[in-house]
């Protein structure tokens, strides 16, 4: 079916959500970032030996376990994808784990995945880059064609509507007209023509703000092959995060959702919970005090290849993103970072099942109130 569940870390989209989505015939996605938090034995192993090598091995083992569990839960239906952030230091290891564990697809964003064909050479796995404008799409296509590879699909993510890390260099660029779905689709079709690629060869999947049957139909009418949803799936009953996490996302009002610069240097969007409100209130003072000072990684994981806090990059954010996302996963409202898209959710503040969400998106018929 023309619906993809977006990948959401740390641990928000793991085997239960991805497997449940696939079982209904759609594409479920496991986010590869720091899945050890779902495995108490791996957490204990890391506590006993708190070094980067142990952390990395534990996370790769957790990813393999999650893929296997999702495949069992899917009962052979749909597809299981693994989302890998290009910006993380272990992205190549995660790609290898996904291939070895039998994932059906790799979805890669947070940077240009120019070397993804090299990392998956001779492996039968679908490759799906996440990009935001036609220029980025054209660049990836030209680079990949030199490697005799084409994407199997492309996710076009609109930074004005999506949640989490956004595909722009600056917060001020978020609303730029070059990201409008209809424009990106048309310009991409022209790129296909110029490069001799059939217009139906690569599926275009739009992501960001799609929250209704009417919105899905409008995207298909504009030329998309499907849509990707993140936050609506995060708050389903089958979502892998704590119930308090789901309530924070589902009950957030428009004024509660803010844009800011992440520790990755990318703009991001989240709910203004107590920690984030406090951080934003003191952001300038934090930059002045420690902005250019290199720090020791608070967790020892060294998760990002470039980190504003660790590397002392003044214009980046200055906090430990792994610590904050892990707190959100376990429902720590006071200390967590809760990524969320900007649009209203299909069921408002209600928590419903994956099947009910898919039914609503595909038919427009809302189920009876719970």
PDB file of C-alpha atoms in Angstrom, residues 45-227:
ATOM      1  CA  UNK A  45      26.861  -5.042  29.384  1.00  0.00           C
ATOM      2  CA  UNK A  46      27.519  -1.392  28.583  1.00  0.00           C
ATOM      3  CA  UNK A  47      27.402  -0.437  32.264  1.00  0.00           C
ATOM      4  CA  UNK A  48      29.947  -3.153  33.055  1.00  0.00           C
ATOM      5  CA  UNK A  49      32.262  -2.017  30.260  1.00  0.00           C
ATOM      6  CA  UNK A  50      31.500   1.639  29.423  1.00  0.00           C
ATOM      7  CA  UNK A  51      33.700   2.106  26.378  1.00  0.00           C
ATOM      8  CA  UNK A  52      32.861   3.016  22.816  1.00  0.00           C
ATOM      9  CA  UNK A  53      33.666  -0.422  21.365  1.00  0.00           C
ATOM     10  CA  UNK A  54      31.226  -2.090  23.763  1.00  0.00           C
ATOM     11  CA  UNK A  55      28.526   0.483  23.030  1.00  0.00           C
ATOM     12  CA  UNK A  56      28.899   0.092  19.271  1.00  0.00           C
ATOM     13  CA  UNK A  57      28.849  -3.715  19.417  1.00  0.00           C
ATOM     14  CA  UNK A  58      25.785  -3.643  21.664  1.00  0.00           C
ATOM     15  CA  UNK A  59      23.933  -1.326  19.299  1.00  0.00           C
ATOM     16  CA  UNK A  60      24.675  -3.483  16.276  1.00  0.00           C
ATOM     17  CA  UNK A  61      23.528  -6.588  18.167  1.00  0.00           C
ATOM     18  CA  UNK A  62      20.360  -4.750  19.193  1.00  0.00           C
ATOM     19  CA  UNK A  63      19.688  -3.766  15.578  1.00  0.00           C
ATOM     20  CA  UNK A  64      20.049  -7.354  14.397  1.00  0.00           C
ATOM     21  CA  UNK A  65      17.675  -8.533  17.142  1.00  0.00           C
ATOM     22  CA  UNK A  66      15.109  -5.862  16.256  1.00  0.00           C
ATOM     23  CA  UNK A  67      15.168  -6.764  12.558  1.00  0.00           C
ATOM     24  CA  UNK A  68      14.658 -10.447  13.366  1.00  0.00           C
ATOM     25  CA  UNK A  69      11.805  -9.675  15.774  1.00  0.00           C
ATOM     26  CA  UNK A  70      10.124  -7.354  13.261  1.00  0.00           C
ATOM     27  CA  UNK A  71      10.310  -9.994  10.538  1.00  0.00           C
ATOM     28  CA  UNK A  72       8.664 -12.537  12.847  1.00  0.00           C
ATOM     29  CA  UNK A  73       5.936 -10.087  13.776  1.00  0.00           C
ATOM     30  CA  UNK A  74       5.291  -9.159  10.129  1.00  0.00           C
ATOM     31  CA  UNK A  75       4.433 -12.779   9.283  1.00  0.00           C
ATOM     32  CA  UNK A  76       6.061 -12.376   5.881  1.00  0.00           C
ATOM     33  CA  UNK A  77       3.932  -9.437   4.765  1.00  0.00           C
ATOM     34  CA  UNK A  78       4.883  -5.885   3.835  1.00  0.00           C
ATOM     35  CA  UNK A  79       8.506  -4.743   4.050  1.00  0.00           C
ATOM     36  CA  UNK A  80      10.972  -4.085   6.874  1.00  0.00           C
ATOM     37  CA  UNK A  81      13.331  -1.161   6.303  1.00  0.00           C
ATOM     38  CA  UNK A  82      16.167   0.179   8.450  1.00  0.00           C
ATOM     39  CA  UNK A  83      16.680   3.927   8.726  1.00  0.00           C
ATOM     40  CA  UNK A  84      20.339   4.955   8.959  1.00  0.00           C
ATOM     41  CA  UNK A  85      21.478   8.524   9.595  1.00  0.00           C
ATOM     42  CA  UNK A  86      24.452   9.457   7.417  1.00  0.00           C
ATOM     43  CA  UNK A  87      25.551  11.873  10.156  1.00  0.00           C
ATOM     44  CA  UNK A  88      26.288   9.151  12.725  1.00  0.00           C
ATOM     45  CA  UNK A  89      29.767   7.719  13.032  1.00  0.00           C
ATOM     46  CA  UNK A  90      28.615   4.075  12.821  1.00  0.00           C
ATOM     47  CA  UNK A  91      26.439   4.452   9.714  1.00  0.00           C
ATOM     48  CA  UNK A  92      28.503   1.988   7.648  1.00  0.00           C
ATOM     49  CA  UNK A  93      28.296  -0.667  10.399  1.00  0.00           C
ATOM     50  CA  UNK A  94      24.532  -0.211  10.604  1.00  0.00           C
ATOM     51  CA  UNK A  95      24.196  -0.637   6.849  1.00  0.00           C
ATOM     52  CA  UNK A  96      26.158  -3.898   7.053  1.00  0.00           C
ATOM     53  CA  UNK A  97      24.062  -5.158   9.966  1.00  0.00           C
ATOM     54  CA  UNK A  98      20.849  -4.350   8.091  1.00  0.00           C
ATOM     55  CA  UNK A  99      22.081  -6.280   5.056  1.00  0.00           C
ATOM     56  CA  UNK A 100      23.307  -9.268   7.076  1.00  0.00           C
ATOM     57  CA  UNK A 101      20.096  -9.443   9.154  1.00  0.00           C
ATOM     58  CA  UNK A 102      17.842  -9.557   6.099  1.00  0.00           C
ATOM     59  CA  UNK A 103      16.210  -6.127   6.030  1.00  0.00           C
ATOM     60  CA  UNK A 104      14.268  -5.409   2.854  1.00  0.00           C
ATOM     61  CA  UNK A 105      15.411  -1.790   2.486  1.00  0.00           C
ATOM     62  CA  UNK A 106      17.773   0.849   3.808  1.00  0.00           C
ATOM     63  CA  UNK A 107      16.489   4.405   4.158  1.00  0.00           C
ATOM     64  CA  UNK A 108      19.227   7.018   4.621  1.00  0.00           C
ATOM     65  CA  UNK A 109      18.932  10.685   5.520  1.00  0.00           C
ATOM     66  CA  UNK A 110      20.715  13.353   7.603  1.00  0.00           C
ATOM     67  CA  UNK A 111      23.328  13.824   4.902  1.00  0.00           C
ATOM     68  CA  UNK A 112      23.921  12.853   1.292  1.00  0.00           C
ATOM     69  CA  UNK A 113      24.177   9.040   0.985  1.00  0.00           C
ATOM     70  CA  UNK A 114      26.685   9.154  -1.861  1.00  0.00           C
ATOM     71  CA  UNK A 115      28.512   5.980  -0.802  1.00  0.00           C
ATOM     72  CA  UNK A 116      25.440   3.844  -0.044  1.00  0.00           C
ATOM     73  CA  UNK A 117      25.748   1.847  -3.315  1.00  0.00           C
ATOM     74  CA  UNK A 118      29.349   0.980  -2.401  1.00  0.00           C
ATOM     75  CA  UNK A 119      28.327  -0.214   1.069  1.00  0.00           C
ATOM     76  CA  UNK A 120      25.604  -2.493  -0.350  1.00  0.00           C
ATOM     77  CA  UNK A 121      27.363  -3.785  -3.457  1.00  0.00           C
ATOM     78  CA  UNK A 122      26.155  -7.297  -4.449  1.00  0.00           C
ATOM     79  CA  UNK A 123      23.422  -7.220  -1.755  1.00  0.00           C
ATOM     80  CA  UNK A 124      19.774  -7.552  -2.830  1.00  0.00           C
ATOM     81  CA  UNK A 125      18.322  -4.718  -0.782  1.00  0.00           C
ATOM     82  CA  UNK A 126      16.275  -1.660  -1.749  1.00  0.00           C
ATOM     83  CA  UNK A 127      18.027   1.700  -1.308  1.00  0.00           C
ATOM     84  CA  UNK A 128      15.962   4.775  -0.419  1.00  0.00           C
ATOM     85  CA  UNK A 129      17.645   8.142   0.169  1.00  0.00           C
ATOM     86  CA  UNK A 130      15.821  10.933   2.026  1.00  0.00           C
ATOM     87  CA  UNK A 131      16.212  14.320   0.345  1.00  0.00           C
ATOM     88  CA  UNK A 132      14.343  17.625   0.378  1.00  0.00           C
ATOM     89  CA  UNK A 133      14.833  19.341  -2.985  1.00  0.00           C
ATOM     90  CA  UNK A 134      15.413  18.505  -6.632  1.00  0.00           C
ATOM     91  CA  UNK A 135      19.025  19.700  -6.553  1.00  0.00           C
ATOM     92  CA  UNK A 136      19.949  17.140  -3.933  1.00  0.00           C
ATOM     93  CA  UNK A 137      18.060  14.447  -5.833  1.00  0.00           C
ATOM     94  CA  UNK A 138      19.890  15.278  -9.065  1.00  0.00           C
ATOM     95  CA  UNK A 139      23.258  15.138  -7.304  1.00  0.00           C
ATOM     96  CA  UNK A 140      22.566  11.726  -5.775  1.00  0.00           C
ATOM     97  CA  UNK A 141      21.253  10.331  -9.069  1.00  0.00           C
ATOM     98  CA  UNK A 142      24.325  11.450 -11.025  1.00  0.00           C
ATOM     99  CA  UNK A 143      26.727  10.044  -8.417  1.00  0.00           C
ATOM    100  CA  UNK A 144      24.866   6.743  -8.138  1.00  0.00           C
ATOM    101  CA  UNK A 145      24.591   6.307 -11.907  1.00  0.00           C
ATOM    102  CA  UNK A 146      28.391   6.332 -12.089  1.00  0.00           C
ATOM    103  CA  UNK A 147      28.231   3.311  -9.785  1.00  0.00           C
ATOM    104  CA  UNK A 148      25.605   1.626 -12.010  1.00  0.00           C
ATOM    105  CA  UNK A 149      22.935   1.975  -9.341  1.00  0.00           C
ATOM    106  CA  UNK A 150      19.660   3.854  -9.033  1.00  0.00           C
ATOM    107  CA  UNK A 151      17.567   4.411  -5.909  1.00  0.00           C
ATOM    108  CA  UNK A 152      14.565   2.103  -5.632  1.00  0.00           C
ATOM    109  CA  UNK A 153      12.611   4.999  -4.163  1.00  0.00           C
ATOM    110  CA  UNK A 154      13.288   8.524  -2.914  1.00  0.00           C
ATOM    111  CA  UNK A 155      11.690  10.076   0.141  1.00  0.00           C
ATOM    112  CA  UNK A 156      11.051  13.798  -0.404  1.00  0.00           C
ATOM    113  CA  UNK A 157      10.858  15.342   3.064  1.00  0.00           C
ATOM    114  CA  UNK A 158       9.370  18.820   3.490  1.00  0.00           C
ATOM    115  CA  UNK A 159      11.289  20.634   6.257  1.00  0.00           C
ATOM    116  CA  UNK A 160       8.358  22.935   7.037  1.00  0.00           C
ATOM    117  CA  UNK A 161       6.200  20.018   8.193  1.00  0.00           C
ATOM    118  CA  UNK A 162       8.380  17.051   9.223  1.00  0.00           C
ATOM    119  CA  UNK A 163       9.593  16.270  12.730  1.00  0.00           C
ATOM    120  CA  UNK A 164      13.071  15.586  14.093  1.00  0.00           C
ATOM    121  CA  UNK A 165      16.080  16.632  12.029  1.00  0.00           C
ATOM    122  CA  UNK A 166      15.161  18.654   8.957  1.00  0.00           C
ATOM    123  CA  UNK A 167      16.813  18.647   5.531  1.00  0.00           C
ATOM    124  CA  UNK A 168      17.975  22.262   5.413  1.00  0.00           C
ATOM    125  CA  UNK A 169      21.176  24.046   6.375  1.00  0.00           C
ATOM    126  CA  UNK A 170      19.520  26.894   8.290  1.00  0.00           C
ATOM    127  CA  UNK A 171      16.302  27.406  10.229  1.00  0.00           C
ATOM    128  CA  UNK A 172      15.525  30.376   7.978  1.00  0.00           C
ATOM    129  CA  UNK A 173      15.375  28.121   4.909  1.00  0.00           C
ATOM    130  CA  UNK A 174      12.623  25.855   6.270  1.00  0.00           C
ATOM    131  CA  UNK A 175       9.766  27.569   4.428  1.00  0.00           C
ATOM    132  CA  UNK A 176      11.555  28.013   1.086  1.00  0.00           C
ATOM    133  CA  UNK A 177       9.317  27.399  -1.951  1.00  0.00           C
ATOM    134  CA  UNK A 178      11.846  24.981  -3.457  1.00  0.00           C
ATOM    135  CA  UNK A 179      10.658  22.347  -0.965  1.00  0.00           C
ATOM    136  CA  UNK A 180       6.990  22.332  -2.034  1.00  0.00           C
ATOM    137  CA  UNK A 181       6.033  18.789  -2.972  1.00  0.00           C
ATOM    138  CA  UNK A 182       4.507  19.598  -6.359  1.00  0.00           C
ATOM    139  CA  UNK A 183       7.566  21.613  -7.376  1.00  0.00           C
ATOM    140  CA  UNK A 184      10.065  18.974  -6.228  1.00  0.00           C
ATOM    141  CA  UNK A 185       8.128  16.195  -7.982  1.00  0.00           C
ATOM    142  CA  UNK A 186       7.907  18.117 -11.269  1.00  0.00           C
ATOM    143  CA  UNK A 187      11.567  19.161 -11.196  1.00  0.00           C
ATOM    144  CA  UNK A 188      12.585  15.598 -10.352  1.00  0.00           C
ATOM    145  CA  UNK A 189      10.590  14.250 -13.291  1.00  0.00           C
ATOM    146  CA  UNK A 190      12.467  16.696 -15.516  1.00  0.00           C
ATOM    147  CA  UNK A 191      15.722  15.394 -14.043  1.00  0.00           C
ATOM    148  CA  UNK A 192      14.626  11.841 -14.848  1.00  0.00           C
ATOM    149  CA  UNK A 193      14.006  12.915 -18.446  1.00  0.00           C
ATOM    150  CA  UNK A 194      17.385  14.642 -18.709  1.00  0.00           C
ATOM    151  CA  UNK A 195      19.221  11.606 -17.348  1.00  0.00           C
ATOM    152  CA  UNK A 196      17.292   9.093 -19.436  1.00  0.00           C
ATOM    153  CA  UNK A 197      15.543   7.543 -16.440  1.00  0.00           C
ATOM    154  CA  UNK A 198      11.963   6.399 -16.961  1.00  0.00           C
ATOM    155  CA  UNK A 199       9.512   8.490 -14.953  1.00  0.00           C
ATOM    156  CA  UNK A 200       8.037   5.380 -13.342  1.00  0.00           C
ATOM    157  CA  UNK A 201      11.430   3.786 -12.591  1.00  0.00           C
ATOM    158  CA  UNK A 202      11.922   5.348  -9.135  1.00  0.00           C
ATOM    159  CA  UNK A 203       9.048   5.721  -6.673  1.00  0.00           C
ATOM    160  CA  UNK A 204       8.752   9.184  -5.123  1.00  0.00           C
ATOM    161  CA  UNK A 205       7.480   9.153  -1.533  1.00  0.00           C
ATOM    162  CA  UNK A 206       6.581  12.480   0.082  1.00  0.00           C
ATOM    163  CA  UNK A 207       6.986  13.042   3.814  1.00  0.00           C
ATOM    164  CA  UNK A 208       5.941  15.753   6.231  1.00  0.00           C
ATOM    165  CA  UNK A 209       2.507  16.886   7.356  1.00  0.00           C
ATOM    166  CA  UNK A 210       0.421  14.171   5.688  1.00  0.00           C
ATOM    167  CA  UNK A 211      -2.302  13.558   8.270  1.00  0.00           C
ATOM    168  CA  UNK A 212      -5.499  12.645   6.400  1.00  0.00           C
ATOM    169  CA  UNK A 213      -6.992  10.655   3.558  1.00  0.00           C
ATOM    170  CA  UNK A 214      -7.467  13.882   1.593  1.00  0.00           C
ATOM    171  CA  UNK A 215      -3.806  14.824   2.046  1.00  0.00           C
ATOM    172  CA  UNK A 216      -2.731  11.366   0.862  1.00  0.00           C
ATOM    173  CA  UNK A 217      -4.926  11.623  -2.234  1.00  0.00           C
ATOM    174  CA  UNK A 218      -3.567  15.098  -3.004  1.00  0.00           C
ATOM    175  CA  UNK A 219       0.008  13.791  -2.858  1.00  0.00           C
ATOM    176  CA  UNK A 220      -0.811  10.896  -5.182  1.00  0.00           C
ATOM    177  CA  UNK A 221      -2.547  13.283  -7.577  1.00  0.00           C
ATOM    178  CA  UNK A 222       0.606  15.438  -7.631  1.00  0.00           C
ATOM    179  CA  UNK A 223       2.634  12.463  -8.862  1.00  0.00           C
ATOM    180  CA  UNK A 224       3.867  10.801  -5.676  1.00  0.00           C
ATOM    181  CA  UNK A 225       3.843   7.007  -5.478  1.00  0.00           C
ATOM    182  CA  UNK A 226       3.245   7.067  -1.737  1.00  0.00           C
ATOM    183  CA  UNK A 227       3.544   9.001   1.517  1.00  0.00           C
TER     184      UNK A 227
END
